[in-house]
């Protein structure tokens, strides 16, 4: 069986959970920045489209920008789903170590009193 080699620093489970939650937050921030940049680009293109020489050129420009935005949104939705899975797995890891206080048969619920 493979073994985990000894390392001088091995983080606690709590630190691992915190690191995972931080990484989720950083990825969410990056996605928000991407969406903001896309919105700014769409605003700029809409402004540029108002000054297009012809209606056809304006429509073509906006259609191309729309396709690009749809591709970006598809990628963001997939990434959000992956981040949700990562969050669920992180919470499951935490609960497996610390127990889910809401479901602890030995604990006291405020509703029982």
Coordinates of N, CA, C and O in Angstrom, one line a residue:
X1 N 0.8 -1.2 0.0 CA 0.0 0.0 0.0 C 0.9 1.2 0.0 O 1.9 1.3 0.7
X2 N 0.5 2.2 -0.8 CA 1.2 3.5 -0.7 C 1.1 4.2 0.6 O 0.0 4.0 1.3
X3 N 2.1 4.9 1.0 CA 2.0 5.6 2.3 C 2.2 7.1 2.0 O 2.9 7.5 1.1
X4 N 1.7 7.9 2.9 CA 1.9 9.4 2.8 C 3.2 9.7 3.5 O 3.4 9.3 4.6
X5 N 4.2 10.3 2.7 CA 5.5 10.6 3.4 C 5.3 11.6 4.5 O 4.4 12.5 4.4
X6 N 6.2 11.5 5.5 CA 6.2 12.5 6.5 C 6.6 13.8 6.0 O 7.6 13.9 5.3
X7 N 5.9 14.9 6.4 CA 6.3 16.2 6.0 C 6.4 17.0 7.3 O 5.6 16.8 8.3
X8 N 7.3 18.0 7.3 CA 7.4 18.8 8.5 C 6.2 19.6 8.9 O 5.9 19.9 10.0
X9 N 5.4 20.0 7.8 CA 4.2 20.8 8.1 C 3.0 20.1 7.4 O 3.0 20.0 6.2
X10 N 2.1 19.7 8.2 CA 0.9 19.1 7.7 C -0.3 19.9 8.3 O -0.4 19.9 9.5
X11 N -1.0 20.6 7.5 CA -2.1 21.5 8.1 C -3.2 20.6 8.7 O -3.4 19.5 8.3
X12 N -3.9 21.2 9.7 CA -5.0 20.6 10.3 C -6.2 20.5 9.3 O -6.2 21.3 8.3
X13 N -7.1 19.7 9.7 CA -8.3 19.6 8.8 C -9.0 21.0 8.8 O -9.5 21.4 7.7
X14 N -9.1 21.7 9.9 CA -9.7 23.0 9.9 C -9.0 23.9 9.0 O -9.7 24.7 8.3
X15 N -7.7 23.9 9.0 CA -6.9 24.8 8.1 C -7.2 24.4 6.6 O -7.3 25.3 5.7
X16 N -7.3 23.1 6.3 CA -7.6 22.7 4.9 C -8.9 23.2 4.5 O -9.1 23.7 3.4
X17 N -9.9 23.1 5.4 CA -11.3 23.6 5.1 C -11.2 25.1 4.8 O -11.8 25.6 3.9
X18 N -10.5 25.9 5.7 CA -10.4 27.3 5.5 C -9.7 27.6 4.1 O -10.2 28.5 3.4
X19 N -8.7 26.9 3.8 CA -8.0 27.1 2.5 C -8.9 26.8 1.3 O -8.9 27.5 0.3
X20 N -9.7 25.7 1.5 CA -10.6 25.4 0.4 C -11.7 26.5 0.2 O -12.0 26.9 -0.9
X21 N -12.2 27.0 1.3 CA -13.2 28.1 1.3 C -12.6 29.3 0.7 O -13.3 30.0 -0.1
X22 N -11.4 29.6 1.1 CA -10.7 30.8 0.5 C -10.5 30.6 -1.0 O -10.7 31.6 -1.8
X23 N -10.2 29.4 -1.5 CA -10.0 29.2 -2.9 C -11.3 29.4 -3.6 O -11.3 29.9 -4.8
X24 N -12.4 29.0 -3.0 CA -13.7 29.1 -3.7 C -14.0 30.6 -3.8 O -14.5 31.1 -4.8
X25 N -13.8 31.4 -2.7 CA -14.0 32.8 -2.7 C -13.2 33.5 -3.8 O -13.7 34.4 -4.5
X26 N -11.9 33.1 -3.9 CA -11.1 33.7 -4.9 C -11.6 33.4 -6.3 O -11.6 34.3 -7.2
X27 N -12.0 32.2 -6.6 CA -12.6 31.9 -7.9 C -13.8 32.6 -8.2 O -14.1 33.0 -9.3
X28 N -14.7 32.8 -7.2 CA -15.9 33.6 -7.3 C -15.6 35.0 -7.7 O -16.2 35.6 -8.5
X29 N -14.6 35.6 -7.0 CA -14.1 36.9 -7.3 C -13.6 37.0 -8.8 O -14.0 38.0 -9.5
X30 N -12.9 36.1 -9.2 CA -12.4 36.1 -10.6 C -13.5 36.0 -11.6 O -13.5 36.7 -12.6
X31 N -14.5 35.2 -11.3 CA -15.7 35.1 -12.2 C -16.4 36.4 -12.2 O -16.9 36.8 -13.3
X32 N -16.6 37.0 -11.1 CA -17.3 38.3 -11.0 C -16.5 39.3 -11.9 O -17.1 40.1 -12.6
X33 N -15.2 39.3 -11.8 CA -14.4 40.2 -12.6 C -14.5 40.0 -14.1 O -14.6 40.9 -14.9
X34 N -14.6 38.7 -14.5 CA -14.8 38.3 -15.9 C -16.1 38.8 -16.4 O -16.3 39.4 -17.5
X35 N -17.2 38.6 -15.6 CA -18.5 39.1 -16.0 C -18.6 40.6 -16.1 O -19.2 41.1 -17.0
X36 N -17.9 41.3 -15.2 CA -17.9 42.7 -15.2 C -17.2 43.2 -16.5 O -17.6 44.1 -17.1
X37 N -16.1 42.6 -16.8 CA -15.3 43.0 -18.0 C -16.2 42.7 -19.3 O -16.2 43.5 -20.2
X38 N -16.9 41.6 -19.3 CA -17.8 41.3 -20.4 C -18.9 42.4 -20.5 O -19.2 42.8 -21.6
X39 N -19.4 42.8 -19.4 CA -20.5 43.8 -19.4 C -19.9 45.1 -20.0 O -20.6 45.8 -20.8
X40 N -18.7 45.5 -19.5 CA -18.1 46.7 -20.0 C -17.8 46.6 -21.5 O -18.0 47.6 -22.2
X41 N -17.4 45.5 -22.0 CA -17.2 45.3 -23.4 C -18.5 45.4 -24.2 O -18.5 46.1 -25.2
X42 N -19.5 44.9 -23.7 CA -20.8 45.0 -24.3 C -21.3 46.4 -24.4 O -21.8 46.9 -25.4
X43 N -21.1 47.2 -23.3 CA -21.4 48.6 -23.3 C -20.7 49.4 -24.4 O -21.2 50.2 -25.1
X44 N -19.4 49.1 -24.4 CA -18.5 49.8 -25.4 C -18.9 49.4 -26.8 O -19.0 50.3 -27.7
X45 N -19.3 48.1 -27.1 CA -19.7 47.7 -28.4 C -21.1 48.3 -28.8 O -21.3 48.7 -29.9
X46 N -21.9 48.4 -27.8 CA -23.2 49.1 -28.0 C -23.0 50.5 -28.4 O -23.7 51.0 -29.4
X47 N -22.1 51.2 -27.7 CA -21.9 52.6 -28.1 C -21.2 52.7 -29.5 O -21.6 53.5 -30.3
X48 N -20.3 51.8 -29.8 CA -19.6 51.8 -31.1 C -20.7 51.4 -32.2 O -20.6 52.0 -33.2
X49 N -21.6 50.5 -31.8 CA -22.6 50.2 -32.8 C -23.6 51.3 -33.2 O -24.1 51.3 -34.3
X50 N -23.8 52.2 -32.2 CA -24.6 53.4 -32.5 C -24.0 54.2 -33.6 O -24.7 54.9 -34.3
X51 N -22.7 54.2 -33.7 CA -22.0 55.0 -34.7 C -21.6 54.2 -36.0 O -20.8 54.7 -36.8
X52 N -22.1 53.0 -36.1 CA -21.8 52.2 -37.3 C -22.4 52.8 -38.5 O -23.4 53.5 -38.4
X53 N -21.7 52.6 -39.6 CA -22.1 53.2 -40.9 C -23.5 52.7 -41.3 O -24.3 53.5 -41.9
X54 N -23.8 51.4 -41.1 CA -25.1 50.9 -41.6 C -25.8 50.1 -40.5 O -25.1 49.6 -39.5
X55 N -27.0 49.9 -40.7 CA -27.8 49.1 -39.8 C -27.3 47.6 -39.8 O -27.2 47.0 -38.8
X56 N -26.9 47.1 -41.0 CA -26.4 45.8 -41.1 C -25.1 45.6 -40.3 O -24.9 44.6 -39.6
X57 N -24.2 46.6 -40.4 CA -22.9 46.5 -39.7 C -23.2 46.5 -38.2 O -22.6 45.7 -37.4
X58 N -24.1 47.3 -37.7 CA -24.5 47.4 -36.3 C -25.1 46.0 -35.8 O -24.7 45.5 -34.8
X59 N -25.9 45.4 -36.6 CA -26.5 44.2 -36.3 C -25.5 43.0 -36.2 O -25.5 42.2 -35.3
X60 N -24.6 43.0 -37.2 CA -23.6 42.0 -37.3 C -22.6 42.1 -36.1 O -22.2 41.1 -35.4
X61 N -22.3 43.4 -35.7 CA -21.4 43.6 -34.6 C -22.0 43.1 -33.3 O -21.4 42.4 -32.5
X62 N -23.3 43.4 -33.1 CA -24.0 43.0 -31.9 C -24.2 41.5 -31.8 O -24.2 40.9 -30.8
X63 N -24.5 40.9 -33.0 CA -24.7 39.4 -33.0 C -23.4 38.7 -32.6 O -23.4 37.7 -31.9
X64 N -22.3 39.2 -33.2 CA -21.0 38.6 -32.8 C -20.7 38.7 -31.3 O -20.3 37.8 -30.7
X65 N -21.0 39.9 -30.8 CA -20.7 40.1 -29.4 C -21.7 39.3 -28.5 O -21.3 38.7 -27.5
X66 N -22.9 39.1 -29.0 CA -23.8 38.2 -28.3 C -23.4 36.8 -28.2 O -23.5 36.1 -27.2
X67 N -22.9 36.3 -29.3 CA -22.3 34.9 -29.4 C -21.2 34.7 -28.4 O -21.1 33.7 -27.7
X68 N -20.3 35.7 -28.4 CA -19.1 35.7 -27.5 C -19.6 35.7 -26.0 O -19.1 34.9 -25.2
X69 N -20.6 36.5 -25.7 CA -21.1 36.6 -24.4 C -21.8 35.3 -23.9 O -21.6 34.8 -22.8
X70 N -22.5 34.6 -24.8 CA -23.1 33.4 -24.5 C -22.1 32.3 -24.2 O -22.2 31.5 -23.3
X71 N -21.0 32.3 -25.0 CA -19.9 31.3 -24.7 C -19.3 31.6 -23.3 O -19.1 30.6 -22.6
X72 N -19.1 32.8 -23.0 CA -18.6 33.2 -21.7 C -19.5 32.7 -20.6 O -19.1 32.1 -19.6
X73 N -20.8 33.1 -20.7 CA -21.8 32.7 -19.7 C -21.9 31.2 -19.6 O -22.1 30.7 -18.4
X74 N -21.8 30.5 -20.7 CA -21.8 29.0 -20.6 C -20.7 28.5 -19.7 O -20.8 27.6 -18.8
X75 N -19.5 29.0 -19.9 CA -18.3 28.6 -19.2 C -18.5 29.0 -17.7 O -18.1 28.3 -16.8
X76 N -19.0 30.2 -17.4 CA -19.2 30.7 -16.0 C -20.2 29.8 -15.3 O -20.0 29.4 -14.2
X77 N -21.3 29.4 -16.0 CA -22.3 28.5 -15.4 C -21.7 27.2 -15.0 O -21.9 26.7 -13.9
X78 N -20.9 26.6 -15.9 CA -20.2 25.4 -15.6 C -19.3 25.5 -14.5 O -19.2 24.6 -13.6
X79 N -18.5 26.6 -14.4 CA -17.6 26.8 -13.3 C -18.3 27.0 -12.0 O -17.9 26.5 -11.0
X80 N -19.4 27.7 -12.0 CA -20.2 27.9 -10.8 C -20.8 26.5 -10.3 O -20.8 26.3 -9.1
X81 N -21.1 25.6 -11.2 CA -21.6 24.3 -10.8 C -20.4 23.6 -10.1 O -20.6 22.9 -9.1
X82 N -19.3 23.6 -10.7 CA -18.1 23.0 -10.1 C -17.8 23.6 -8.8 O -17.4 22.8 -7.8
X83 N -17.9 24.9 -8.6 CA -17.6 25.5 -7.3 C -18.7 25.1 -6.3 O -18.3 24.9 -5.1
X84 N -19.9 25.0 -6.7 CA -20.9 24.5 -5.8 C -20.6 23.1 -5.3 O -20.7 22.8 -4.1
X85 N -20.1 22.2 -6.2 CA -19.7 20.8 -5.8 C -18.6 20.9 -4.9 O -18.5 20.2 -3.9
X86 N -17.6 21.8 -5.1 CA -16.4 21.9 -4.3 C -16.9 22.4 -2.9 O -16.4 21.9 -1.9
X87 N -17.8 23.3 -2.8 CA -18.3 23.8 -1.5 C -19.0 22.7 -0.8 O -18.8 22.5 0.4
X88 N -19.9 22.0 -1.5 CA -20.6 20.8 -0.9 C -19.6 19.8 -0.3 O -19.8 19.3 0.8
X89 N -18.6 19.5 -1.1 CA -17.6 18.5 -0.6 C -16.8 19.0 0.5 O -16.5 18.3 1.5
X90 N -16.5 20.3 0.5 CA -15.8 20.9 1.6 C -16.6 20.8 2.9 O -16.1 20.5 4.0
X91 N -17.9 21.2 2.8 CA -18.8 21.1 4.0 C -18.9 19.7 4.5 O -19.0 19.5 5.7
X92 N -19.0 18.8 3.6 CA -19.1 17.4 4.0 C -17.9 16.9 4.7 O -18.0 16.2 5.7
X93 N -16.7 17.3 4.2 CA -15.5 17.0 4.9 C -15.5 17.6 6.3 O -15.1 16.9 7.3
X94 N -15.9 18.8 6.4 CA -15.9 19.5 7.7 C -16.9 18.8 8.7 O -16.6 18.5 9.8
X95 N -18.1 18.5 8.2 CA -19.1 17.8 9.0 C -18.6 16.4 9.4 O -19.0 16.0 10.5
X96 N -17.9 15.7 8.5 CA -17.5 14.4 8.9 C -16.5 14.4 10.0 O -16.5 13.4 10.8
X97 N -15.7 15.5 10.2 CA -14.8 15.6 11.3 C -15.4 16.1 12.5 O -15.2 15.7 13.6
X98 N -16.3 17.2 12.3 CA -16.9 17.9 13.5 C -18.3 17.5 13.8 O -18.8 17.9 14.8
X99 N -18.9 16.7 13.0 CA -20.3 16.3 13.1 C -21.2 17.4 12.8 O -20.8 18.6 12.8
X100 N -22.4 17.1 12.4 CA -23.4 18.1 12.1 C -24.2 18.3 13.4 O -25.0 17.5 13.8
X101 N -24.0 19.5 14.0 CA -24.6 19.8 15.3 C -26.1 19.7 15.2 O -26.8 19.4 16.1
X102 N -26.7 20.0 14.0 CA -28.1 20.0 13.9 C -28.7 18.6 14.0 O -29.8 18.4 14.3
X103 N -27.9 17.6 13.6 CA -28.4 16.2 13.6 C -27.7 15.4 14.7 O -27.9 14.2 14.7
X104 N -27.1 16.0 15.6 CA -26.4 15.3 16.7 C -27.4 14.7 17.7 O -28.1 15.5 18.4
X105 N -27.6 13.4 17.8 CA -28.6 12.8 18.7 C -28.3 13.1 20.2 O -29.1 13.1 21.0
X106 N -27.0 13.3 20.5 CA -26.6 13.6 21.9 C -26.7 15.0 22.2 O -26.6 15.4 23.4
X107 N -26.9 15.9 21.2 CA -26.9 17.3 21.5 C -28.3 17.8 21.8 O -29.3 17.0 21.8
X108 N -28.4 19.0 22.2 CA -29.7 19.5 22.6 C -30.1 20.6 21.6 O -29.4 21.5 21.3
X109 N -31.3 20.4 21.1 CA -31.9 21.4 20.2 C -32.7 22.4 21.0 O -33.3 22.1 22.0
X110 N -32.7 23.7 20.5 CA -33.4 24.7 21.2 C -34.9 24.4 21.1 O -35.7 24.8 22.0
X111 N -35.3 23.7 20.1 CA -36.8 23.4 19.9 C -37.3 22.4 20.9 O -38.4 22.3 21.2
X112 N -36.4 21.6 21.5 CA -36.8 20.5 22.4 C -37.1 21.1 23.8 O -37.7 20.4 24.6
X113 N -36.6 22.2 24.1 CA -36.7 22.7 25.5 C -37.9 23.6 25.6 O -38.5 24.2 24.8

